[in-house]
């Protein structure tokens, strides 16, 4: 409740107000600089134009920057708002490829690949596919997949919108050479590359490949088969059932209010939560593991090192950021430089050192520690 | 690519509503009780979206 106005405060996890005002759900991928920027961009454009068939959140309305266009369903919340191929902007004239490069790591060795085109997902499976498939395509590049293997689409910006607004679910488009193709076919090409170049990755990632393929198969046969995983399908099916039951026209503004309610973060009122409570969604991992992960970083990351230091010696922490930590030890300070801490073995050894430390002072034995 | 295999096991039992167990996923998916959901949907104010305004953001 807002104490000043006495109005209830509602939280929504979405990307639009249906009037052309959009706000993002950004992803950040830490990428070694050895991968050329042009290669990265050229390889990813068709991915961003088509991955919405897996991870769009669905929207009842067509918009463009700063205005509502017309009623009608589309599979993505964000695709209406992209008008440029590449730039640093995020709030107007948004680009398919964003160039913001502020890595939370050694900037000489790494870049940030800042992705602003994703929808805010409610379905944990959609979210998992969004991050998982994008990570696998990026990893394929790092594992040596040649650029010429990656699909390219003609007029990516108009393709992006056309796919989002295509309620025939065919998602037809053209390759850069002008050959007819589809969003599903483009995704299958990315999947084939990832299967070939990420075959040696840990089993979690192989599971993403299988789930990616299953979702594409279902989308091809009948998209409604994916209503137990994908946000846009779940939302569309639910609202269509309601529309038919209530005899609403496809342009009834009530549909937008229901769309909004899908994203309402309220267990009692939100429509996504209504579906979740009925067990209508599959989960990529057991819910207990997902909940645990919200507060516990993977033990192979520097986040675990950072978190463990704070857990063990929180009162001594003077300063912390993504890539460094400063702790007071008597009249000295111990600075932990995490900018290059990505080696899994080193991280595991460091966790042992932190676990065995009797005092803050013992952290000086970490190989990235400096006593000042 | 980060190795996610050796994560610590979650200490808490699975909250209700899906998941749990030792398998990699929760495969059992129920068909939604449409009537219950339709009731929830009928409670949605048809004009709610008209009152919803946001500023463009990052």
Tab-separated table of C-alpha atoms in Angstrom:
chain	number	residue	atom	x	y	z
A	1	UNK	CA	0.000	0.000	0.000
A	2	UNK	CA	1.332	3.411	-0.905
A	3	UNK	CA	1.231	5.339	2.383
A	4	UNK	CA	0.854	8.726	0.706
A	5	UNK	CA	-1.945	7.919	-1.713
A	6	UNK	CA	-3.432	4.949	0.114
A	7	UNK	CA	-3.457	3.086	-3.167
A	8	UNK	CA	-2.351	-0.510	-3.442
A	9	UNK	CA	1.016	-1.109	-5.058
A	10	UNK	CA	1.046	-3.764	-7.746
A	11	UNK	CA	4.108	-5.380	-9.224
A	12	UNK	CA	4.173	-6.605	-12.803
A	13	UNK	CA	6.968	-8.410	-14.567
A	14	UNK	CA	6.441	-7.386	-18.168
A	15	UNK	CA	7.886	-5.126	-20.853
A	16	UNK	CA	5.196	-2.737	-22.005
A	17	UNK	CA	2.288	-0.522	-20.981
A	18	UNK	CA	0.539	-1.032	-24.377
A	19	UNK	CA	1.143	2.642	-25.212
A	20	UNK	CA	4.599	2.288	-26.655
A	21	UNK	CA	6.528	2.611	-23.421
A	22	UNK	CA	8.840	-0.328	-23.044
A	23	UNK	CA	11.356	-1.418	-20.443
A	24	UNK	CA	13.801	-4.204	-20.871
A	25	UNK	CA	14.809	-7.504	-19.431
A	26	UNK	CA	18.494	-7.419	-20.209
A	27	UNK	CA	20.870	-10.335	-20.441
A	28	UNK	CA	24.615	-10.103	-20.083
A	29	UNK	CA	27.070	-12.642	-21.424
A	30	UNK	CA	30.745	-12.405	-20.545
A	31	UNK	CA	32.655	-13.073	-23.747
A	32	UNK	CA	36.399	-13.425	-24.342
A	33	UNK	CA	37.634	-10.656	-26.602
A	34	UNK	CA	39.398	-13.185	-28.809
A	35	UNK	CA	36.056	-13.646	-30.550
A	36	UNK	CA	35.862	-10.801	-33.071
A	37	UNK	CA	32.983	-8.388	-32.496
A	38	UNK	CA	31.843	-8.571	-36.131
A	39	UNK	CA	31.714	-12.360	-35.968
A	40	UNK	CA	29.736	-12.236	-32.764
A	41	UNK	CA	27.228	-9.765	-34.196
A	42	UNK	CA	26.783	-11.438	-37.554
A	43	UNK	CA	26.321	-14.814	-35.946
A	44	UNK	CA	23.715	-13.620	-33.457
A	45	UNK	CA	21.390	-11.429	-35.538
A	46	UNK	CA	19.225	-14.279	-36.839
A	47	UNK	CA	19.172	-15.796	-33.354
A	48	UNK	CA	17.673	-12.637	-31.917
A	49	UNK	CA	15.194	-12.319	-34.775
A	50	UNK	CA	13.864	-15.840	-34.212
A	51	UNK	CA	14.377	-16.980	-30.618
A	52	UNK	CA	11.165	-15.174	-29.651
A	53	UNK	CA	9.228	-18.250	-30.833
A	54	UNK	CA	10.695	-19.981	-27.766
A	55	UNK	CA	10.958	-17.200	-25.254
A	56	UNK	CA	8.448	-14.520	-26.186
A	57	UNK	CA	6.042	-13.629	-23.390
A	58	UNK	CA	3.136	-12.858	-25.699
A	59	UNK	CA	1.264	-9.569	-26.021
A	60	UNK	CA	-2.267	-8.552	-26.899
A	61	UNK	CA	-1.516	-5.406	-28.834
A	62	UNK	CA	0.739	-4.020	-31.538
A	63	UNK	CA	2.826	-0.982	-30.700
A	64	UNK	CA	5.707	1.081	-31.876
A	65	UNK	CA	7.930	3.497	-30.026
A	66	UNK	CA	5.679	5.854	-28.045
A	67	UNK	CA	2.306	4.717	-29.354
A	68	UNK	CA	-0.273	1.985	-29.551
A	69	UNK	CA	-0.971	0.759	-33.081
A	70	UNK	CA	-3.834	-1.730	-32.960
A	71	UNK	CA	-5.262	-4.702	-31.066
A	72	UNK	CA	-4.002	-8.149	-31.952
A	73	UNK	CA	-1.842	-10.891	-30.511
A	74	UNK	CA	1.880	-11.270	-31.055
A	75	UNK	CA	4.357	-13.658	-29.526
A	76	UNK	CA	6.831	-11.094	-28.161
A	77	UNK	CA	6.444	-8.123	-25.840
A	78	UNK	CA	9.633	-6.409	-27.015
A	79	UNK	CA	9.844	-6.941	-30.760
A	80	UNK	CA	7.775	-3.839	-31.574
A	81	UNK	CA	10.505	-1.597	-30.229
A	82	UNK	CA	13.586	-2.362	-32.307
A	83	UNK	CA	14.423	-0.045	-35.173
A	84	UNK	CA	18.223	-0.178	-35.486
A	85	UNK	CA	20.738	-2.895	-36.194
A	86	UNK	CA	23.472	-1.788	-33.823
A	87	UNK	CA	23.992	1.028	-31.323
A	88	UNK	CA	24.539	1.750	-27.646
A	89	UNK	CA	20.984	3.008	-27.029
A	90	UNK	CA	18.573	1.146	-24.805
A	91	UNK	CA	15.581	3.477	-24.388
A	92	UNK	CA	14.906	4.817	-27.846
A	93	UNK	CA	15.754	3.714	-31.371
A	94	UNK	CA	16.687	0.418	-29.800
A	95	UNK	CA	19.165	-1.834	-31.616
A	96	UNK	CA	19.065	-5.556	-32.245
A	97	UNK	CA	22.723	-5.633	-31.194
A	98	UNK	CA	23.576	-3.412	-28.264
A	99	UNK	CA	27.179	-2.256	-28.019
A	100	UNK	CA	27.393	-1.440	-24.312
A	101	UNK	CA	30.678	-3.000	-23.279
A	102	UNK	CA	31.189	-2.820	-19.529
A	103	UNK	CA	32.465	-6.230	-18.474
A	104	UNK	CA	32.435	-7.154	-14.829
A	105	UNK	CA	35.835	-8.679	-15.391
A	106	UNK	CA	39.225	-7.804	-16.804
A	107	UNK	CA	38.266	-5.517	-19.675
A	108	UNK	CA	41.408	-6.406	-21.600
A	109	UNK	CA	40.389	-10.033	-21.801
A	110	UNK	CA	36.602	-9.907	-21.742
A	111	UNK	CA	33.723	-7.948	-23.168
A	112	UNK	CA	30.162	-7.727	-22.021
A	113	UNK	CA	27.687	-8.883	-24.639
A	114	UNK	CA	24.687	-6.855	-23.576
A	115	UNK	CA	21.409	-8.224	-24.926
A	116	UNK	CA	18.390	-5.953	-24.619
A	117	UNK	CA	15.920	-7.750	-26.860
A	118	UNK	CA	14.612	-10.434	-24.513
A	119	UNK	CA	11.150	-10.521	-22.984
A	120	UNK	CA	10.668	-10.770	-19.234
A	121	UNK	CA	9.586	-14.369	-18.781
A	122	UNK	CA	7.299	-15.703	-16.099
A	123	UNK	CA	7.617	-19.312	-17.204
A	124	UNK	CA	10.824	-20.695	-15.781
A	125	UNK	CA	11.087	-22.989	-18.791
A	126	UNK	CA	10.921	-20.073	-21.232
A	127	UNK	CA	13.564	-18.277	-19.217
A	128	UNK	CA	15.751	-21.372	-19.179
A	129	UNK	CA	15.451	-21.757	-22.948
A	130	UNK	CA	16.157	-18.067	-23.533
A	131	UNK	CA	19.386	-18.079	-21.544
A	132	UNK	CA	20.336	-21.651	-22.344
A	133	UNK	CA	19.990	-21.516	-26.122
A	134	UNK	CA	21.691	-18.139	-26.378
A	135	UNK	CA	24.566	-19.359	-24.214
A	136	UNK	CA	24.962	-22.447	-26.377
A	137	UNK	CA	25.108	-20.437	-29.598
A	138	UNK	CA	27.725	-18.143	-28.080
A	139	UNK	CA	29.659	-21.145	-26.786
A	140	UNK	CA	29.553	-22.697	-30.258
A	141	UNK	CA	31.309	-19.631	-31.616
A	142	UNK	CA	33.931	-19.885	-28.907
A	143	UNK	CA	34.334	-23.586	-29.655
A	144	UNK	CA	35.209	-22.806	-33.250
A	145	UNK	CA	31.980	-22.935	-35.252
A	146	UNK	CA	32.752	-20.991	-38.442
A	147	UNK	CA	30.674	-17.911	-39.165
A	148	UNK	CA	29.555	-19.234	-42.553
A	149	UNK	CA	27.666	-22.021	-40.779
A	150	UNK	CA	25.420	-19.545	-38.954
A	151	UNK	CA	22.062	-18.671	-40.477
A	152	UNK	CA	21.465	-15.157	-41.757
A	153	UNK	CA	18.122	-13.508	-42.427
A	154	UNK	CA	17.071	-10.858	-44.896
A	155	UNK	CA	15.985	-7.551	-43.323
A	156	UNK	CA	16.368	-8.675	-39.709
A	157	UNK	CA	14.380	-5.816	-38.184
A	158	UNK	CA	11.271	-6.341	-40.282
A	159	UNK	CA	11.702	-10.118	-39.926
A	160	UNK	CA	11.701	-9.677	-36.166
A	161	UNK	CA	8.347	-7.877	-36.214
A	162	UNK	CA	6.830	-10.106	-38.862
A	163	UNK	CA	7.631	-13.245	-36.905
A	164	UNK	CA	6.291	-11.767	-33.695
A	165	UNK	CA	3.000	-10.762	-35.308
A	166	UNK	CA	2.442	-13.895	-37.384
A	167	UNK	CA	-0.479	-15.719	-35.827
A	168	UNK	CA	-0.444	-18.364	-38.542
A	169	UNK	CA	2.500	-19.702	-36.515
A	170	UNK	CA	4.401	-20.335	-39.759
A	171	UNK	CA	6.976	-17.589	-39.093
A	172	UNK	CA	8.041	-17.437	-42.715
A	173	UNK	CA	11.031	-15.302	-43.637
A	174	UNK	CA	13.940	-15.263	-46.042
A	175	UNK	CA	17.615	-15.996	-45.810
A	176	UNK	CA	20.139	-13.314	-46.640
A	177	UNK	CA	20.328	-14.874	-50.116
A	178	UNK	CA	16.561	-14.536	-50.503
A	179	UNK	CA	15.586	-18.172	-50.048
A	180	UNK	CA	12.341	-18.904	-48.191
A	181	UNK	CA	12.796	-20.247	-44.703
A	182	UNK	CA	11.044	-20.116	-41.344
A	183	UNK	CA	11.796	-19.106	-37.799
A	184	UNK	CA	11.743	-22.774	-36.809
A	185	UNK	CA	14.165	-23.709	-39.576
A	186	UNK	CA	16.561	-20.943	-38.522
A	187	UNK	CA	16.391	-22.168	-34.935
A	188	UNK	CA	17.046	-25.727	-36.102
A	189	UNK	CA	20.198	-24.522	-37.852
A	190	UNK	CA	21.428	-22.936	-34.643
A	191	UNK	CA	20.519	-26.107	-32.764
A	192	UNK	CA	22.507	-28.250	-35.216
A	193	UNK	CA	25.563	-26.025	-34.778
A	194	UNK	CA	25.263	-26.184	-31.004
A	195	UNK	CA	24.868	-29.979	-31.073
A	196	UNK	CA	28.047	-30.238	-33.094
A	197	UNK	CA	30.182	-27.694	-31.293
A	198	UNK	CA	28.921	-28.074	-27.713
A	199	UNK	CA	28.835	-31.871	-27.591
A	200	UNK	CA	31.554	-31.906	-24.955
A	201	UNK	CA	29.847	-29.539	-22.563
A	202	UNK	CA	28.482	-30.767	-19.206
A	203	UNK	CA	25.246	-32.712	-19.117
A	204	UNK	CA	23.119	-29.741	-18.074
A	205	UNK	CA	23.884	-28.141	-21.393
A	206	UNK	CA	23.115	-31.286	-23.346
A	207	UNK	CA	19.731	-31.252	-21.649
A	208	UNK	CA	19.177	-27.722	-22.956
A	209	UNK	CA	19.845	-29.029	-26.457
A	210	UNK	CA	17.221	-31.738	-26.022
A	211	UNK	CA	14.664	-29.355	-24.551
A	212	UNK	CA	15.339	-26.874	-27.350
A	213	UNK	CA	14.706	-29.564	-29.958
A	214	UNK	CA	11.564	-30.799	-28.241
A	215	UNK	CA	10.152	-27.275	-28.109
A	216	UNK	CA	10.882	-26.723	-31.808
A	217	UNK	CA	9.241	-30.036	-32.695
A	218	UNK	CA	6.140	-29.076	-30.729
A	219	UNK	CA	5.997	-25.602	-32.232
A	220	UNK	CA	6.187	-27.140	-35.676
A	221	UNK	CA	3.454	-29.722	-35.075
A	222	UNK	CA	1.108	-27.595	-33.011
A	223	UNK	CA	2.336	-24.653	-30.928
A	224	UNK	CA	-0.346	-25.287	-28.302
A	225	UNK	CA	1.566	-28.442	-27.350
A	226	UNK	CA	4.155	-26.125	-25.807
A	227	UNK	CA	1.669	-24.414	-23.476
A	228	UNK	CA	3.244	-26.263	-20.555
A	229	UNK	CA	6.592	-24.544	-21.171
A	230	UNK	CA	6.372	-21.339	-23.194
A	231	UNK	CA	4.902	-18.092	-21.906
A	232	UNK	CA	3.394	-16.864	-25.138
A	233	UNK	CA	1.640	-20.156	-25.808
A	234	UNK	CA	0.302	-20.444	-22.258
A	235	UNK	CA	-0.967	-16.871	-22.300
A	236	UNK	CA	-2.520	-17.153	-25.751
A	237	UNK	CA	-4.305	-20.408	-24.969
A	238	UNK	CA	-5.636	-19.181	-21.645
A	239	UNK	CA	-6.911	-15.874	-22.981
A	240	UNK	CA	-8.432	-17.505	-26.045
A	241	UNK	CA	-10.333	-19.887	-23.774
A	242	UNK	CA	-11.601	-16.929	-21.807
A	243	UNK	CA	-12.485	-14.960	-24.932
A	244	UNK	CA	-14.540	-17.836	-26.272
A	245	UNK	CA	-16.221	-18.472	-22.933
A	246	UNK	CA	-17.176	-14.814	-22.579
A	247	UNK	CA	-17.931	-14.200	-26.248
A	248	UNK	CA	-15.389	-11.373	-26.511
A	249	UNK	CA	-14.204	-9.945	-29.808
A	250	UNK	CA	-10.482	-10.284	-30.606
A	251	UNK	CA	-10.065	-6.532	-30.156
A	252	UNK	CA	-11.796	-6.323	-26.778
A	253	UNK	CA	-9.626	-4.161	-24.478
A	254	UNK	CA	-10.349	-6.572	-21.612
A	255	UNK	CA	-7.759	-8.847	-23.251
A	256	UNK	CA	-5.037	-6.319	-22.502
A	257	UNK	CA	-6.056	-6.191	-18.861
A	258	UNK	CA	-5.936	-9.989	-18.755
A	259	UNK	CA	-2.555	-9.885	-20.486
A	260	UNK	CA	-1.374	-7.526	-17.762
A	261	UNK	CA	-2.766	-9.832	-15.098
A	262	UNK	CA	-0.725	-12.711	-16.482
A	263	UNK	CA	2.335	-10.714	-15.399
A	264	UNK	CA	0.966	-9.622	-12.017
A	265	UNK	CA	3.310	-10.848	-9.290
A	266	UNK	CA	0.553	-11.873	-6.934
A	267	UNK	CA	-0.083	-15.467	-5.969
A	268	UNK	CA	-3.799	-14.905	-5.443
A	269	UNK	CA	-4.543	-12.750	-8.488
A	270	UNK	CA	-1.839	-13.225	-11.108
A	271	UNK	CA	-2.801	-15.476	-13.992
A	272	UNK	CA	0.642	-16.976	-14.414
A	273	UNK	CA	0.561	-17.955	-10.764
A	274	UNK	CA	-2.895	-19.381	-11.255
A	275	UNK	CA	-1.474	-21.691	-13.905
A	276	UNK	CA	1.545	-22.540	-11.770
A	277	UNK	CA	-0.613	-23.458	-8.798
A	278	UNK	CA	-2.474	-25.912	-10.975
A	279	UNK	CA	0.743	-27.556	-12.076
A	280	UNK	CA	0.242	-26.451	-15.658
A	281	UNK	CA	3.918	-25.588	-16.207
A	282	UNK	CA	6.864	-27.889	-16.552
A	283	UNK	CA	10.005	-26.800	-14.758
A	284	UNK	CA	13.535	-27.049	-16.111
A	285	UNK	CA	14.769	-28.126	-12.681
A	286	UNK	CA	13.025	-29.182	-9.478
A	287	UNK	CA	11.499	-26.149	-7.836
A	288	UNK	CA	13.511	-26.668	-4.650
A	289	UNK	CA	16.727	-26.473	-6.650
A	290	UNK	CA	15.575	-23.332	-8.440
A	291	UNK	CA	14.632	-21.667	-5.143
A	292	UNK	CA	17.951	-22.704	-3.653
A	293	UNK	CA	19.774	-21.188	-6.627
A	294	UNK	CA	18.213	-17.797	-6.015
A	295	UNK	CA	20.417	-17.378	-2.943
A	296	UNK	CA	23.258	-19.776	-3.659
A	297	UNK	CA	25.501	-19.217	-6.679
A	298	UNK	CA	26.977	-22.165	-8.561
A	299	UNK	CA	30.084	-23.364	-6.771
A	300	UNK	CA	32.099	-22.984	-9.973
A	301	UNK	CA	31.745	-19.205	-10.145
A	302	UNK	CA	33.440	-16.248	-8.561
A	303	UNK	CA	30.039	-15.308	-7.160
A	304	UNK	CA	30.473	-18.292	-4.854
A	305	UNK	CA	33.856	-16.958	-3.737
A	306	UNK	CA	32.405	-13.517	-3.126
A	307	UNK	CA	29.382	-14.866	-1.310
A	308	UNK	CA	31.385	-17.280	0.815
A	309	UNK	CA	33.750	-14.509	1.922
A	310	UNK	CA	30.769	-12.412	2.965
A	311	UNK	CA	29.137	-15.367	4.694
A	312	UNK	CA	32.298	-16.186	6.669
A	313	UNK	CA	33.654	-12.716	7.308
A	314	UNK	CA	30.787	-10.322	6.610
A	315	UNK	CA	31.541	-7.854	9.438
A	316	UNK	CA	35.061	-7.365	8.053
A	317	UNK	CA	33.893	-6.539	4.529
A	318	UNK	CA	34.447	-2.876	3.769
A	319	UNK	CA	33.685	-2.847	0.102
A	320	UNK	CA	32.402	-5.271	-2.483
A	321	UNK	CA	31.567	-5.168	-6.166
A	322	UNK	CA	31.122	-7.699	-8.956
A	323	UNK	CA	34.845	-8.040	-9.406
A	324	UNK	CA	36.497	-7.162	-6.113
A	325	UNK	CA	36.201	-7.396	-2.373
A	326	UNK	CA	37.992	-5.447	0.349
A	327	UNK	CA	38.151	-6.744	3.917
A	328	UNK	CA	39.684	-5.175	7.004
A	329	UNK	CA	42.173	-7.274	8.908
A	330	UNK	CA	43.450	-5.420	11.960
A	331	UNK	CA	45.135	-2.256	10.723
A	332	UNK	CA	45.520	-3.680	7.225
A	333	UNK	CA	43.253	-4.399	4.342
A	334	UNK	CA	43.016	-7.467	2.165
A	335	UNK	CA	41.934	-6.792	-1.383
A	336	UNK	CA	40.581	-9.668	-3.441
A	337	UNK	CA	40.828	-9.013	-7.161
A	338	UNK	CA	38.207	-11.225	-8.830
A	339	UNK	CA	38.530	-9.793	-12.328
A	340	UNK	CA	40.199	-12.888	-13.744
A	341	UNK	CA	38.711	-15.497	-11.476
A	342	UNK	CA	37.031	-17.862	-13.946
A	343	UNK	CA	39.125	-21.020	-13.664
A	344	UNK	CA	36.899	-23.644	-12.054
A	345	UNK	CA	39.750	-25.472	-10.322
A	346	UNK	CA	41.083	-22.253	-8.873
A	347	UNK	CA	37.616	-21.323	-7.667
A	348	UNK	CA	37.206	-24.677	-5.940
A	349	UNK	CA	40.610	-24.360	-4.279
A	350	UNK	CA	39.731	-20.843	-3.180
A	351	UNK	CA	36.504	-22.016	-1.596
A	352	UNK	CA	38.519	-24.533	0.411
A	353	UNK	CA	40.916	-21.806	1.556
A	354	UNK	CA	38.011	-19.585	2.595
A	355	UNK	CA	36.340	-22.489	4.364
A	356	UNK	CA	39.530	-23.343	6.272
A	357	UNK	CA	40.345	-19.736	7.188
A	358	UNK	CA	40.297	-19.139	10.919
A	359	UNK	CA	40.514	-15.376	10.594
A	360	UNK	CA	40.178	-12.757	7.888
A	361	UNK	CA	43.938	-12.600	7.806
A	362	UNK	CA	44.062	-16.145	6.423
A	363	UNK	CA	42.443	-14.913	3.233
A	364	UNK	CA	45.802	-13.428	2.245
A	365	UNK	CA	46.745	-16.933	1.071
A	366	UNK	CA	44.299	-16.675	-1.793
A	367	UNK	CA	46.328	-16.256	-5.013
A	368	UNK	CA	44.338	-13.180	-6.015
A	369	UNK	CA	44.663	-11.490	-2.595
A	370	UNK	CA	46.747	-8.435	-1.914
A	371	UNK	CA	47.633	-7.107	1.520
A	372	UNK	CA	47.602	-3.313	1.616
B	1	UNK	CA	30.983	-22.193	-20.046
B	2	UNK	CA	30.517	-22.606	-16.294
B	3	UNK	CA	30.389	-26.117	-14.935
B	4	UNK	CA	27.087	-26.429	-13.132
B	5	UNK	CA	27.306	-30.070	-12.207
B	6	UNK	CA	28.720	-29.899	-8.711
B	7	UNK	CA	26.184	-27.718	-7.071
B	8	UNK	CA	25.393	-28.272	-3.404
B	9	UNK	CA	22.147	-30.090	-2.843
B	10	UNK	CA	19.252	-27.913	-1.764
B	11	UNK	CA	18.693	-28.263	1.954
B	12	UNK	CA	15.013	-27.434	1.970
B	13	UNK	CA	12.184	-29.728	0.926
B	14	UNK	CA	10.344	-28.803	-2.236
B	15	UNK	CA	7.690	-26.155	-1.746
B	16	UNK	CA	4.279	-27.255	-2.887
B	17	UNK	CA	3.149	-26.890	-6.441
B	18	UNK	CA	5.568	-28.947	-8.495
B	19	UNK	CA	9.169	-30.002	-8.703
B	20	UNK	CA	11.018	-31.924	-6.047
B	21	UNK	CA	12.499	-35.384	-6.258
B	22	UNK	CA	15.853	-36.373	-7.620
B	23	UNK	CA	15.201	-36.208	-11.328
B	24	UNK	CA	16.382	-33.395	-13.537
B	25	UNK	CA	12.915	-32.003	-14.037
B	26	UNK	CA	9.301	-32.164	-13.029
B	27	UNK	CA	7.675	-33.961	-15.941
B	28	UNK	CA	4.174	-34.256	-14.574
B	29	UNK	CA	2.111	-31.454	-15.945
B	30	UNK	CA	-1.528	-31.107	-15.131
B	31	UNK	CA	-4.166	-29.676	-17.376
B	32	UNK	CA	-5.245	-26.413	-15.827
B	33	UNK	CA	-8.574	-26.333	-14.061
B	34	UNK	CA	-10.090	-23.945	-16.534
B	35	UNK	CA	-13.119	-23.089	-14.426
B	36	UNK	CA	-11.002	-21.921	-11.495
B	37	UNK	CA	-8.856	-19.836	-13.772
B	38	UNK	CA	-11.824	-18.378	-15.605
B	39	UNK	CA	-13.201	-17.244	-12.256
B	40	UNK	CA	-9.928	-15.515	-11.497
B	41	UNK	CA	-9.993	-13.932	-14.941
B	42	UNK	CA	-13.538	-12.672	-14.533
B	43	UNK	CA	-12.356	-10.750	-11.472
B	44	UNK	CA	-9.865	-8.802	-13.603
B	45	UNK	CA	-11.020	-5.230	-14.092
B	46	UNK	CA	-11.570	-4.834	-17.860
B	47	UNK	CA	-10.166	-1.297	-17.643
B	48	UNK	CA	-7.060	-2.203	-15.664
B	49	UNK	CA	-4.754	-1.881	-18.663
B	50	UNK	CA	-6.153	1.566	-19.496
B	51	UNK	CA	-4.987	2.807	-16.115
B	52	UNK	CA	-1.601	1.172	-16.417
B	53	UNK	CA	1.100	3.639	-17.396
B	54	UNK	CA	4.830	3.234	-17.326
B	55	UNK	CA	7.776	5.265	-18.360
B	56	UNK	CA	10.170	3.955	-20.923
B	57	UNK	CA	13.091	2.362	-19.143
B	58	UNK	CA	16.273	0.474	-19.701
